[in-house]
XYZ file of C-alpha atoms in Angstrom:
786
model
C 17.048 32.203 20.298
C 20.915 33.766 19.913
C 21.587 32.189 23.189
C 20.062 28.663 21.663
C 21.915 29.307 18.533
C 25.314 29.882 20.225
C 24.776 26.940 22.720
C 24.042 24.191 19.892
C 27.160 25.620 17.773
C 29.355 25.375 20.796
C 27.936 21.856 21.882
C 28.296 20.536 18.372
C 32.213 22.203 18.180
C 32.153 20.789 21.280
C 31.102 17.449 20.023
C 33.553 17.139 16.792
C 36.026 17.805 19.313
C 35.312 15.407 21.278
C 34.801 12.674 18.772
C 37.768 13.796 16.679
C 39.655 13.249 19.789
C 37.905 9.819 20.565
C 39.132 8.728 17.252
C 42.327 10.393 17.476
C 43.451 7.982 20.306
C 41.568 4.711 18.646
C 42.905 5.216 15.969
C 47.021 6.158 16.962
C 46.265 3.383 20.384
C 47.522 0.625 17.597
C 50.328 2.072 16.768
C 53.781 -0.395 17.829
C 55.108 0.378 21.356
C 58.910 1.789 20.294
C 60.191 2.585 24.110
C 60.614 1.520 27.284
C 60.211 -2.403 28.618
C 57.907 -4.452 28.950
C 57.682 -7.776 30.665
C 56.610 -11.401 30.219
C 56.592 -14.498 31.405
C 57.362 -16.677 27.871
C 60.979 -15.416 27.625
C 64.289 -16.001 29.486
C 66.416 -13.828 29.191
C 66.509 -9.846 27.902
C 64.942 -9.633 24.424
C 65.475 -5.621 22.980
C 64.083 -4.664 19.528
C 65.997 -1.736 18.333
C 64.212 0.472 15.678
C 66.393 2.948 12.996
C 64.950 6.197 11.501
C 63.423 3.826 8.895
C 61.596 1.671 11.348
C 63.830 -0.819 9.863
C 64.452 -3.835 13.122
C 66.891 -5.121 15.145
C 66.286 -8.313 17.665
C 68.752 -9.111 19.958
C 68.830 -11.882 22.299
C 70.065 -14.911 23.815
C 68.080 -17.937 22.804
C 66.629 -18.168 19.101
C 63.217 -18.808 20.828
C 63.401 -15.525 22.446
C 64.146 -13.806 19.627
C 61.157 -15.892 17.616
C 59.009 -14.285 20.153
C 60.710 -10.607 19.734
C 59.909 -11.489 16.043
C 56.207 -12.197 16.541
C 55.946 -8.828 18.875
C 57.785 -6.694 16.418
C 55.526 -8.229 13.253
C 52.148 -7.920 15.595
C 52.661 -4.644 16.555
C 53.261 -2.983 12.630
C 51.710 -5.909 10.350
C 49.024 -7.380 11.638
C 45.558 -7.409 9.770
C 48.177 -8.318 7.067
C 49.514 -11.602 8.618
C 45.246 -12.078 9.512
C 45.039 -11.853 5.649
C 47.138 -14.049 5.013
C 46.248 -16.389 6.586
C 42.505 -16.026 6.256
C 43.322 -16.263 2.054
C 44.787 -19.195 2.257
C 41.370 -20.933 4.477
C 39.325 -19.427 2.412
C 38.120 -17.214 5.963
C 37.402 -14.002 4.747
C 34.094 -14.100 4.722
C 34.364 -13.531 8.389
C 35.614 -10.275 7.907
C 34.064 -8.805 4.488
C 31.346 -11.089 4.177
C 29.803 -12.175 1.347
C 31.441 -9.832 -1.258
C 34.759 -12.983 0.464
C 32.237 -15.557 -0.499
C 33.793 -16.403 -4.277
C 37.291 -16.476 -3.435
C 36.690 -17.906 0.277
C 34.566 -21.199 -1.642
C 38.299 -21.407 -4.259
C 40.030 -21.633 -1.849
C 38.347 -23.612 0.934
C 38.624 -26.505 -1.992
C 42.563 -26.997 -0.308
C 41.471 -27.261 3.335
C 44.279 -25.180 3.851
C 43.268 -25.485 7.994
C 42.852 -28.657 8.460
C 45.875 -29.440 6.379
C 47.709 -26.728 8.439
C 46.852 -28.106 11.875
C 47.999 -31.584 10.966
C 51.343 -29.892 10.055
C 51.555 -28.471 13.741
C 50.569 -32.139 15.022
C 53.634 -33.473 13.437
C 56.156 -31.082 13.533
C 59.044 -31.704 15.049
C 59.512 -30.712 18.830
C 62.652 -27.978 17.901
C 59.698 -26.651 15.333
C 56.774 -27.101 17.412
C 58.508 -24.619 20.041
C 59.889 -22.061 17.250
C 56.396 -22.065 16.458
C 54.550 -21.665 19.794
C 57.735 -18.891 21.139
C 56.786 -16.609 17.424
C 52.614 -17.280 18.566
C 52.803 -16.584 22.235
C 54.916 -13.308 20.649
C 51.939 -12.540 17.896
C 49.464 -12.585 21.058
C 51.365 -10.834 23.175
C 52.195 -7.825 20.248
C 48.985 -7.958 19.400
C 47.508 -7.311 22.981
C 49.957 -4.531 23.798
C 48.176 -2.528 21.860
C 46.378 0.702 23.557
C 43.813 -0.130 20.910
C 43.135 -2.873 17.873
C 44.139 -2.032 14.158
C 42.578 0.396 12.725
C 41.223 -1.907 10.210
C 39.729 -3.819 12.840
C 37.611 -0.535 13.906
C 36.431 0.077 10.619
C 34.932 -3.361 9.590
C 33.980 -3.443 13.416
C 35.086 -6.961 13.854
C 37.477 -8.414 16.667
C 41.139 -9.773 15.783
C 41.071 -13.488 16.290
C 44.570 -14.693 18.228
C 47.473 -16.120 16.008
C 47.143 -19.924 16.428
C 49.999 -22.011 15.383
C 48.461 -22.898 13.010
C 48.151 -19.738 11.308
C 52.097 -19.653 10.356
C 51.480 -22.651 8.099
C 48.875 -21.229 6.756
C 50.997 -18.242 5.731
C 53.012 -21.144 4.324
C 50.446 -22.062 1.911
C 49.457 -18.368 0.837
C 52.956 -18.310 -0.841
C 52.361 -22.111 -2.685
C 49.616 -20.423 -3.806
C 50.698 -17.111 -5.294
C 54.159 -19.257 -6.621
C 52.333 -22.311 -7.497
C 49.870 -23.256 -9.927
C 47.354 -24.282 -7.613
C 44.820 -26.132 -9.929
C 46.705 -27.090 -12.327
C 45.270 -25.206 -14.651
C 48.226 -25.033 -17.195
C 47.596 -29.139 -17.700
C 43.858 -28.155 -18.278
C 44.111 -25.644 -20.458
C 46.930 -27.605 -22.919
C 44.787 -30.587 -23.148
C 41.968 -28.610 -24.345
C 44.274 -27.468 -27.413
C 45.607 -30.485 -27.632
C 42.021 -32.640 -27.661
C 41.029 -30.020 -30.717
C 44.147 -29.783 -32.819
C 47.052 -31.841 -34.014
C 49.213 -33.234 -31.701
C 52.121 -31.380 -33.711
C 50.179 -28.145 -33.585
C 49.559 -27.824 -29.951
C 52.946 -29.316 -29.673
C 54.503 -25.965 -31.678
C 51.907 -23.800 -30.215
C 53.105 -24.460 -26.752
C 56.675 -25.895 -27.296
C 58.722 -25.776 -24.070
C 61.623 -23.133 -25.140
C 62.603 -21.260 -27.851
C 65.810 -19.776 -29.249
C 65.317 -16.620 -25.937
C 66.236 -19.493 -23.730
C 69.366 -18.449 -21.189
C 70.295 -21.562 -19.250
C 72.643 -22.156 -16.427
C 73.123 -25.545 -18.333
C 72.443 -26.228 -21.562
C 71.759 -24.686 -24.905
C 68.641 -22.859 -26.321
C 65.647 -24.903 -27.265
C 65.846 -24.441 -31.329
C 61.784 -23.634 -32.948
C 60.129 -26.297 -33.666
C 59.347 -26.187 -37.635
C 55.322 -24.390 -38.274
C 53.698 -27.544 -39.542
C 52.184 -27.577 -43.259
C 49.260 -27.422 -44.698
C 48.433 -30.921 -44.503
C 48.888 -31.339 -40.652
C 46.493 -28.482 -40.586
C 45.115 -24.958 -42.806
C 43.000 -22.608 -41.711
C 42.682 -20.551 -45.442
C 39.538 -21.808 -46.098
C 37.856 -20.976 -42.345
C 36.700 -18.120 -41.016
C 36.710 -17.139 -37.352
C 33.143 -18.172 -35.977
C 33.259 -16.804 -32.070
C 35.479 -13.915 -31.306
C 37.364 -15.749 -28.509
C 40.438 -13.320 -27.422
C 42.575 -14.388 -24.745
C 44.819 -12.513 -22.246
C 48.386 -12.580 -24.129
C 50.410 -10.891 -22.063
C 50.442 -13.160 -18.508
C 51.121 -11.071 -15.034
C 54.996 -12.565 -14.883
C 54.650 -12.820 -11.098
C 58.497 -14.452 -10.769
C 62.146 -12.772 -9.686
C 65.376 -12.536 -10.564
C 68.658 -13.770 -9.077
C 72.591 -14.487 -10.069
C 75.415 -15.015 -8.163
C 79.319 -13.838 -9.031
C 81.990 -15.619 -7.333
C 84.383 -14.161 -5.777
C 87.308 -14.017 -8.361
C 84.927 -11.318 -9.555
C 84.533 -9.530 -7.016
C 87.326 -6.943 -5.285
C 87.160 -8.440 -1.393
C 87.360 -12.046 -2.620
C 84.071 -13.151 -1.368
C 80.289 -13.933 -3.466
C 78.352 -11.004 -4.098
C 74.760 -12.103 -4.689
C 71.997 -10.692 -5.584
C 67.740 -11.019 -6.094
C 64.497 -9.168 -6.776
C 61.432 -11.194 -6.162
C 58.634 -9.471 -8.076
C 55.565 -10.617 -6.490
C 52.266 -8.680 -6.390
C 52.421 -4.718 -4.336
C 50.077 -4.017 -1.989
C 50.151 -1.622 1.277
C 52.003 -2.943 3.237
C 55.088 -4.792 1.697
C 54.811 -8.738 1.420
C 57.867 -8.840 3.417
C 58.870 -7.189 6.753
C 62.566 -6.064 7.403
C 65.136 -7.736 9.961
C 68.033 -7.980 11.829
C 68.392 -10.819 13.316
C 70.527 -11.549 16.488
C 71.082 -14.521 18.502
C 74.428 -13.786 20.935
C 77.194 -16.209 20.558
C 75.376 -18.292 17.726
C 74.137 -15.942 14.962
C 73.445 -12.939 13.023
C 71.267 -13.121 10.220
C 69.768 -9.898 8.753
C 67.114 -9.638 4.945
C 63.728 -10.352 4.588
C 60.688 -11.878 7.333
C 57.909 -12.868 6.020
C 55.269 -11.470 8.501
C 53.453 -14.492 10.474
C 56.784 -16.746 10.417
C 59.266 -16.424 12.464
C 62.382 -16.543 9.999
C 64.248 -14.759 7.470
C 63.516 -15.571 4.232
C 66.153 -14.004 2.068
C 69.483 -12.708 3.021
C 72.863 -13.034 4.691
C 74.308 -14.732 8.177
C 77.703 -13.177 7.675
C 78.931 -16.276 6.578
C 76.210 -17.076 3.534
C 73.920 -14.924 1.242
C 70.677 -16.357 -0.293
C 68.442 -16.162 -3.124
C 65.392 -16.869 -4.985
C 63.426 -17.082 -8.182
C 59.921 -19.113 -8.224
C 61.419 -22.235 -10.267
C 58.201 -22.928 -12.318
C 58.394 -26.597 -12.271
C 56.097 -29.080 -12.568
C 54.586 -29.447 -9.402
C 50.839 -30.196 -10.073
C 49.234 -32.518 -12.108
C 45.198 -32.655 -13.313
C 44.246 -36.309 -12.674
C 42.071 -37.572 -15.172
C 39.346 -39.837 -12.558
C 38.067 -43.556 -14.108
C 34.815 -44.190 -12.118
C 34.515 -47.120 -10.444
C 30.917 -49.330 -10.062
C 29.696 -48.761 -6.741
C 29.073 -44.588 -6.322
C 31.143 -42.341 -5.012
C 34.478 -44.821 -5.673
C 37.196 -44.430 -8.202
C 40.136 -46.343 -9.891
C 43.621 -46.609 -8.525
C 46.260 -48.907 -9.525
C 45.276 -50.806 -6.311
C 41.865 -51.098 -7.102
C 38.574 -49.105 -6.323
C 38.902 -46.656 -3.943
C 36.288 -44.422 -2.120
C 36.171 -40.985 -2.173
C 36.891 -39.146 1.409
C 34.174 -36.122 1.583
C 34.682 -33.516 3.838
C 31.458 -31.025 4.607
C 33.474 -27.363 5.348
C 31.521 -24.697 6.433
C 32.066 -20.967 5.820
C 31.380 -18.201 8.055
C 30.246 -15.495 6.338
C 29.718 -11.746 8.294
C 26.457 -10.514 8.482
C 24.868 -13.567 6.862
C 24.132 -17.770 7.378
C 27.242 -19.869 6.819
C 27.808 -21.092 3.618
C 28.495 -25.665 3.498
C 30.200 -26.599 1.059
C 31.450 -30.492 0.063
C 34.887 -31.152 -0.963
C 35.837 -34.394 -2.581
C 39.096 -36.035 -2.407
C 40.942 -38.531 -3.873
C 44.432 -40.559 -2.749
C 46.533 -37.294 -5.404
C 44.318 -34.559 -4.064
C 40.913 -32.600 -3.840
C 38.391 -33.098 -7.247
C 37.669 -29.765 -9.280
C 33.907 -28.655 -10.485
C 34.794 -29.370 -14.007
C 34.541 -32.318 -15.697
C 35.934 -33.323 -19.420
C 34.236 -33.298 -22.427
C 33.492 -37.511 -21.545
C 32.359 -36.161 -18.720
C 34.969 -38.266 -15.970
C 35.934 -35.721 -12.935
C 39.515 -34.240 -12.683
C 41.666 -34.179 -9.331
C 44.706 -31.919 -8.670
C 47.814 -33.695 -7.512
C 49.751 -30.955 -5.668
C 52.525 -31.220 -3.866
C 50.813 -28.556 -1.150
C 48.427 -31.025 -0.348
C 51.088 -33.370 1.045
C 52.738 -32.741 4.905
C 55.647 -33.237 4.071
C 55.698 -29.943 1.563
C 56.284 -27.620 4.824
C 58.705 -26.998 7.431
C 60.535 -24.699 8.856
C 64.163 -26.253 7.768
C 64.956 -22.441 6.612
C 65.494 -21.534 10.106
C 69.168 -23.844 9.558
C 70.472 -20.842 6.800
C 70.399 -18.763 9.314
C 74.310 -20.469 10.692
C 75.197 -21.853 7.336
C 78.469 -21.594 7.183
C 79.232 -22.084 3.335
C 77.911 -22.582 0.560
C 77.413 -26.577 0.402
C 76.024 -26.671 3.891
C 73.539 -24.229 2.473
C 72.732 -26.822 -0.830
C 71.923 -29.299 1.633
C 69.634 -27.017 4.052
C 67.712 -25.703 0.974
C 67.669 -29.613 -0.584
C 65.354 -30.197 2.884
C 63.408 -27.186 3.466
C 59.681 -27.241 3.139
C 58.371 -24.370 0.875
C 57.412 -23.594 -2.806
C 60.255 -24.947 -4.508
C 62.283 -22.177 -5.543
C 65.657 -21.669 -7.366
C 68.006 -20.992 -4.414
C 71.027 -18.915 -4.865
C 73.890 -19.024 -3.150
C 76.959 -17.096 -2.125
C 79.711 -17.099 0.366
C 82.622 -15.160 2.314
C 85.002 -17.587 0.816
C 83.497 -16.907 -2.679
C 82.249 -19.716 -3.392
C 78.747 -19.205 -5.278
C 76.189 -22.388 -5.966
C 72.618 -22.945 -7.610
C 70.156 -26.656 -6.284
C 66.134 -26.375 -6.440
C 65.108 -25.220 -2.870
C 62.203 -27.202 -1.386
C 60.288 -30.739 -1.940
C 60.127 -32.316 -5.005
C 57.941 -35.258 -5.968
C 60.066 -38.112 -7.263
C 58.815 -39.320 -10.857
C 58.002 -42.245 -12.188
C 57.581 -40.899 -15.548
C 57.921 -37.600 -16.821
C 55.345 -34.867 -16.052
C 52.162 -34.692 -18.126
C 51.356 -31.674 -19.673
C 47.646 -32.727 -20.405
C 44.766 -34.045 -17.535
C 46.226 -37.968 -17.607
C 44.216 -40.839 -16.101
C 46.703 -42.180 -13.094
C 44.423 -45.067 -12.251
C 46.955 -47.712 -14.087
C 50.315 -45.709 -13.650
C 50.835 -42.588 -11.376
C 53.460 -39.972 -12.350
C 54.787 -39.370 -9.425
C 55.010 -40.913 -6.343
C 56.567 -39.836 -2.917
C 59.531 -37.190 -2.684
C 63.008 -36.794 -4.312
C 65.878 -38.035 -2.363
C 67.693 -34.598 -1.608
C 71.488 -36.235 -2.797
C 69.784 -36.779 -5.950
C 68.464 -33.117 -6.535
C 69.799 -31.205 -9.661
C 73.146 -28.833 -8.148
C 75.885 -26.483 -9.845
C 78.895 -25.352 -7.654
C 81.680 -22.835 -8.594
C 80.578 -23.324 -12.244
C 84.071 -22.286 -14.549
C 82.099 -19.106 -16.092
C 82.209 -17.728 -12.020
C 78.574 -16.627 -12.873
C 75.219 -18.213 -11.735
C 71.921 -16.404 -12.642
C 68.288 -17.922 -12.654
C 64.651 -15.593 -13.919
C 61.733 -18.574 -13.495
C 63.055 -19.728 -16.594
C 64.635 -23.309 -17.649
C 67.556 -23.441 -15.523
C 69.387 -26.847 -16.439
C 68.291 -29.688 -19.134
C 68.973 -33.538 -19.697
C 67.666 -35.536 -16.309
C 67.916 -32.640 -14.200
C 64.885 -30.635 -16.086
C 63.202 -34.651 -16.142
C 63.593 -34.005 -12.389
C 62.136 -30.329 -11.703
C 58.965 -30.994 -15.066
C 58.093 -27.845 -17.056
C 55.879 -25.746 -15.423
C 55.080 -23.080 -17.839
C 58.821 -21.019 -17.748
C 58.984 -17.882 -18.199
C 60.087 -16.650 -21.881
C 64.053 -16.633 -21.592
C 63.977 -12.755 -22.652
C 65.117 -11.365 -18.962
C 67.135 -14.009 -18.411
C 69.548 -13.488 -21.355
C 69.621 -9.793 -20.647
C 70.990 -10.261 -17.535
C 72.905 -13.142 -19.120
C 75.010 -11.090 -21.274
C 75.059 -8.000 -18.487
C 76.935 -10.557 -16.313
C 79.710 -11.052 -18.875
C 79.871 -7.996 -20.019
C 82.014 -7.095 -17.318
C 84.482 -8.959 -15.448
C 84.721 -7.236 -11.911
C 81.569 -6.156 -10.340
C 80.090 -3.954 -7.050
C 76.726 -3.711 -5.336
C 76.553 -1.361 -7.580
C 77.059 -2.720 -11.043
C 74.156 -5.349 -9.347
C 71.713 -2.735 -9.305
C 72.047 -1.686 -12.608
C 71.237 -4.342 -14.234
C 67.822 -5.252 -11.696
C 67.024 -1.657 -13.408
C 67.950 -2.574 -16.651
C 65.002 -1.457 -18.857
C 66.395 -1.573 -22.118
C 63.926 -2.735 -24.579
C 65.839 -5.535 -26.461
C 62.627 -8.078 -26.406
C 60.936 -5.290 -28.622
C 64.147 -4.925 -31.118
C 62.432 -7.199 -34.052
C 58.918 -5.933 -33.897
C 59.456 -2.845 -34.302
C 61.335 -3.338 -37.136
C 58.418 -5.641 -37.876
C 55.950 -2.364 -37.676
C 58.156 -0.064 -39.557
C 58.690 -2.559 -43.122
C 54.877 -2.966 -42.912
C 54.169 0.998 -42.436
C 55.525 1.266 -46.108
C 54.548 3.791 -48.152
C 51.474 2.819 -49.230
C 49.981 1.716 -46.337
C 51.030 5.656 -44.757
C 49.633 6.813 -47.944
C 46.040 9.414 -47.417
C 46.527 7.671 -43.544
C 47.466 10.858 -41.674
C 46.978 8.810 -38.394
C 49.509 6.198 -39.869
C 52.773 8.522 -40.784
C 52.069 9.732 -37.142
C 52.188 6.913 -35.452
C 55.140 5.546 -37.921
C 57.251 8.675 -36.888
C 56.263 7.594 -33.245
C 57.973 5.031 -33.670
C 61.101 5.322 -35.500
C 61.675 8.000 -33.593
C 61.346 5.672 -29.401
C 62.800 5.447 -26.911
C 64.598 1.989 -26.739
C 63.866 1.534 -23.208
C 59.958 0.825 -20.958
C 61.111 4.577 -20.198
C 58.391 6.725 -18.409
C 58.504 9.172 -21.285
C 58.356 6.558 -23.904
C 55.585 6.580 -26.324
C 57.004 4.742 -29.061
C 57.907 1.569 -26.581
C 54.438 1.803 -25.979
C 52.819 1.827 -29.295
C 55.263 -1.217 -30.000
C 54.531 -3.439 -27.482
C 50.594 -2.245 -28.391
C 51.601 -3.852 -31.546
C 53.073 -7.094 -30.380
C 50.167 -7.577 -28.066
C 47.076 -6.862 -31.068
C 49.285 -9.292 -33.461
C 49.347 -11.664 -30.855
C 45.912 -11.949 -29.903
C 44.877 -12.386 -33.562
C 47.149 -14.937 -34.425
C 45.734 -16.925 -31.602
C 42.809 -16.938 -32.152
C 42.885 -18.125 -35.105
C 44.571 -20.987 -34.125
C 42.788 -21.688 -31.049
C 39.792 -21.239 -32.986
C 38.924 -25.287 -33.264
C 39.030 -24.966 -29.469
C 36.952 -22.320 -28.808
C 34.692 -24.256 -31.497
C 34.982 -27.797 -29.073
C 34.895 -25.624 -25.824
C 33.145 -22.418 -26.027
C 34.406 -18.421 -26.203
C 35.144 -18.714 -22.803
C 37.423 -21.795 -22.665
C 39.439 -20.655 -20.628
C 42.615 -21.193 -22.650
C 46.163 -19.711 -20.938
C 48.296 -18.854 -23.259
C 52.166 -20.455 -22.949
C 55.047 -18.128 -21.988
C 56.745 -19.731 -24.687
C 54.273 -18.032 -27.387
C 57.113 -16.095 -28.735
C 58.661 -17.922 -30.698
C 55.701 -19.559 -32.669
C 54.148 -16.258 -33.042
C 57.041 -15.000 -34.783
C 58.088 -17.644 -37.227
C 54.495 -17.061 -38.202
C 54.793 -13.173 -38.552
C 57.872 -13.676 -40.250
C 57.496 -16.263 -42.688
C 53.768 -15.608 -43.351
C 52.661 -19.199 -44.186
C 49.703 -19.096 -46.011
C 48.134 -21.722 -44.351
C 48.163 -20.392 -40.979
C 45.793 -17.746 -41.653
C 42.029 -17.598 -41.804
C 40.228 -16.093 -44.661
C 38.844 -13.438 -42.634
C 42.752 -12.028 -43.763
C 43.235 -11.323 -47.235
C 47.787 -11.474 -46.557
C 49.469 -11.301 -43.932
C 50.078 -7.524 -44.377
C 46.472 -7.318 -44.119
C 46.494 -9.088 -40.748
C 49.072 -6.936 -39.334
C 47.990 -3.348 -40.657
C 44.792 -4.171 -39.408
C 46.650 -5.161 -35.839
C 48.554 -1.540 -36.440
C 44.906 0.135 -36.193
C 43.654 -1.874 -33.740
C 45.893 -0.792 -31.802
C 45.698 2.627 -32.462
C 41.531 2.580 -32.047
C 42.537 1.402 -28.975
C 44.232 4.232 -27.669
C 41.997 6.375 -29.430
C 38.554 5.379 -27.578
C 40.588 5.470 -24.317
C 42.036 8.813 -24.624
C 40.854 12.196 -27.073
C 44.800 14.342 -27.281
C 46.161 12.003 -29.960
C 48.997 9.830 -29.327
C 52.048 11.903 -28.563
C 51.293 12.128 -25.029
C 51.059 8.457 -24.765
C 54.425 7.715 -23.193
C 54.442 4.535 -21.419
C 54.236 6.041 -18.063
C 50.806 6.842 -18.158
C 49.844 3.204 -18.722
C 53.066 2.513 -16.518
C 51.658 4.115 -13.371
C 51.506 2.459 -10.069
C 48.742 1.522 -7.768
C 49.827 0.359 -5.132
C 46.759 0.483 -2.424
C 46.001 -1.031 1.242
C 43.595 -3.908 0.830
C 40.828 -1.195 2.937
C 41.256 1.363 0.207
C 38.337 -0.325 -1.897
C 35.914 0.808 1.607
C 37.426 3.979 2.330
C 38.330 5.126 -1.046
C 37.720 8.927 0.693
C 40.863 7.372 2.782
C 43.240 6.214 -0.938
C 45.947 8.966 -0.803
C 46.046 8.445 3.373
C 46.137 4.578 2.548
C 47.518 4.180 -0.621
C 51.008 4.983 -2.282
C 52.159 7.523 -4.850
C 50.990 6.804 -8.309
C 54.231 7.227 -9.449
C 55.053 6.933 -13.177
C 57.602 4.129 -13.011
C 59.706 2.542 -16.052
C 60.024 -1.287 -16.496
C 58.302 -3.765 -18.401
C 57.624 -7.604 -18.638
C 60.407 -9.015 -20.748
C 63.186 -7.200 -19.221
C 65.212 -7.184 -15.892
C 63.684 -4.242 -14.082
C 60.017 -6.413 -14.439
C 57.890 -3.753 -13.344
C 53.633 -2.969 -13.385
C 51.079 -0.922 -11.849
C 50.954 -3.604 -9.385
C 53.553 -6.039 -9.472
C 57.431 -6.278 -9.796
C 60.370 -6.239 -7.657
C 58.751 -7.132 -3.738
C 62.624 -6.296 -3.011
C 66.139 -5.537 -4.329
C 69.035 -5.971 -3.014
C 72.944 -7.225 -3.583
C 75.228 -8.599 -1.159
C 78.440 -9.730 -0.230
C 78.614 -12.065 3.052
C 80.999 -10.360 5.553
C 80.368 -7.104 3.937
C 76.953 -6.895 4.552
C 77.311 -2.527 5.494
C 78.369 -2.357 1.645
C 74.913 -4.120 0.494
C 71.789 -2.001 -0.179
C 68.417 -3.668 -0.085
C 65.299 -1.306 -0.580
C 61.728 -2.473 -0.726
C 57.949 -0.987 -2.112
C 56.152 1.137 0.935
C 57.221 0.780 4.258
C 58.180 -1.138 7.636
C 54.894 -0.124 9.034
C 51.142 -1.318 8.437
C 50.388 1.927 10.361
C 49.410 4.874 7.866
C 49.606 7.339 11.355
C 53.177 5.747 11.621
C 55.971 7.796 10.168
C 57.614 4.282 9.315
C 54.106 4.156 6.395
C 56.084 5.262 3.617
C 59.625 5.273 4.790
C 61.853 4.012 2.203
C 59.475 3.794 -0.955
C 60.733 6.968 -2.836
C 64.187 4.711 -2.510
C 62.177 1.762 -4.069
C 60.761 4.056 -6.832
C 64.150 5.563 -7.671
C 66.185 3.123 -7.264
C 68.426 4.331 -5.091
C 70.305 2.253 -3.077
C 69.076 1.980 0.674
C 71.725 0.127 2.992
C 71.382 -3.685 3.266
C 71.596 -3.472 7.242
C 69.484 -1.428 9.685
C 70.997 2.087 10.563
C 71.587 3.253 14.505
C 69.677 2.851 16.791
C 66.508 5.183 17.167
C 63.830 3.706 19.548
C 64.928 0.558 21.781
C 61.959 -1.807 23.236
C 63.425 -3.986 26.295
C 60.710 -7.688 26.199
C 62.046 -8.508 29.539
C 61.109 -11.982 31.776
C 58.270 -11.292 34.177
C 60.039 -10.679 37.512
């Protein structure tokens, strides 16, 4: 018996060792190849992939096509699963990987039919674009094929990776369109509901196009609209019939970018800074690279896995940066039914819907079929207007011309003038484009295709059967531009940049509140000469200037009468009176003031939009305008009686209810009082790998550390648990060695890689990593097949 037990124990131990060894070999087999020589028939000459101590790559070759091949190779070896998720998300094909759980998202995204549109873009691409895509795709599939085993995510999901296709790179671009644009015209639809339920002057006041916070590059801030008087709206005799709390604090996907001319740097070169705010996951959306084509170009910065281009960075002559423009790039079109079934009216008469049957493959289940109805303007939403009319979405991304690879020309742009011309011809989600050159020039324009507007963009669903809002594309020579302003400074932060005719061309797409841009602008005018470190200081500015007046209001409300016999309020007031005036991780007062504002805002918005909820129901899907701060501050400071429902005796009661409501939320969630409610406790990083939800026991291995983070929405350091600066850099073209660039997570998407977290601590602590990759530690040479 003893021998049997020993044999069983030995066999079990051997089985564990063998299983562990097998799993280790499978997992480690998908690590990238770092050194050596490999041959591929696609190449015309040797191309090298060098990696520094952090895994940052420098790819060097004799032709741009060979460099594109090697870029695809490196992307696939480090990031193939990320690329796969990106293409599948845009195409509505995630259910093939994750099963029925992904069906709701696939149904939503299949509405755009991006797989078919991507195929059309590829079919109609120019010869040079087709060659670039072909080289990149071949590199991706070679990189995937050279791995000893498939990426670990596919082992867990028990599926095989699918080869990369040219259309997949276009799908990755569409995924960015979906991230950066209002892809279902939801803002128009939401505002339309408000406009239907409230008097015109009320809806215009509630959703202004700007405020005193504006900090445009051209033009001035907006004057606040007057609060509508009691003859227009009077809430004083009404009570809230239903509770309908909208989310007041919208996610601030966006970016900061600015440039100072050579007159404001010691070197005489322009200095360009950028930090693009996006959702942050593991791995990061961007991949750092330096692409060197012998005797032609040397561009460094950030690439987007799935595409062969430098997205943003510097080529030695020009540096360029982006922020989301928030122009009017989508419209909700009310359809008028024709006399015949399945027809709708157009300016040229009735037209029949195009009906497409889409099949969604589902892992472990039967495929699902859905029908997509399309019009000449775009696909038709499931929801209808109150009168029963259908709504189509006219979005520039649905047009073939909206996507191209012209951005590659930036890699060889020689000056600001050339860069601006290239930007105007690019096919990307329309962005604010900021650039500077080695001679000290700076400029701004819109990068990406812009619709030619027949009339100003509609802010609510409108009938296009008689007159369309836009037709065709704006000629590049008509794009708005700013070149070498007299101040020597350019800044953008997702707010309105221009005014007048230029603004009419861009349209209003729910611009971000100007508090962040204003704080950046004021810092730029506080000095005359700037260094890269000065740029980082601005990017990480977490001063709570936006909340100063809210803190003052709160302290005035918490007077002696409000505090009498209310010890909880006394403690609350002391914490606010002694606050740290920053969104720092140790600030309790900042968190309390912020929570008070949001609670007050929710109550005010709920009162004013009560007629909308009554008309459309409590789940009306209202989207709070990003300029809501203007009317909100007006009513809480002026306190007009007719804008207050009978739920409150006076405005003081509402504000004290907001105090108590925010405190009650803290008390419900925590047991140890308010003194420990720091901002860092609330603003804790939750930067996770997509597989964490399936493998929670491995989350420590897969996810980034749960660091407390400073920064918040209405300040330059816009940073939350899952969104924030997807990169930060500042660089002078031609002096890249003095620049910095860091990004969250690491270069590799493989948790066993030494580069999985490389650089992440620099991002968290705002330490300026070098802009250029460092000295070579590894070299992989890719050679033509003999």
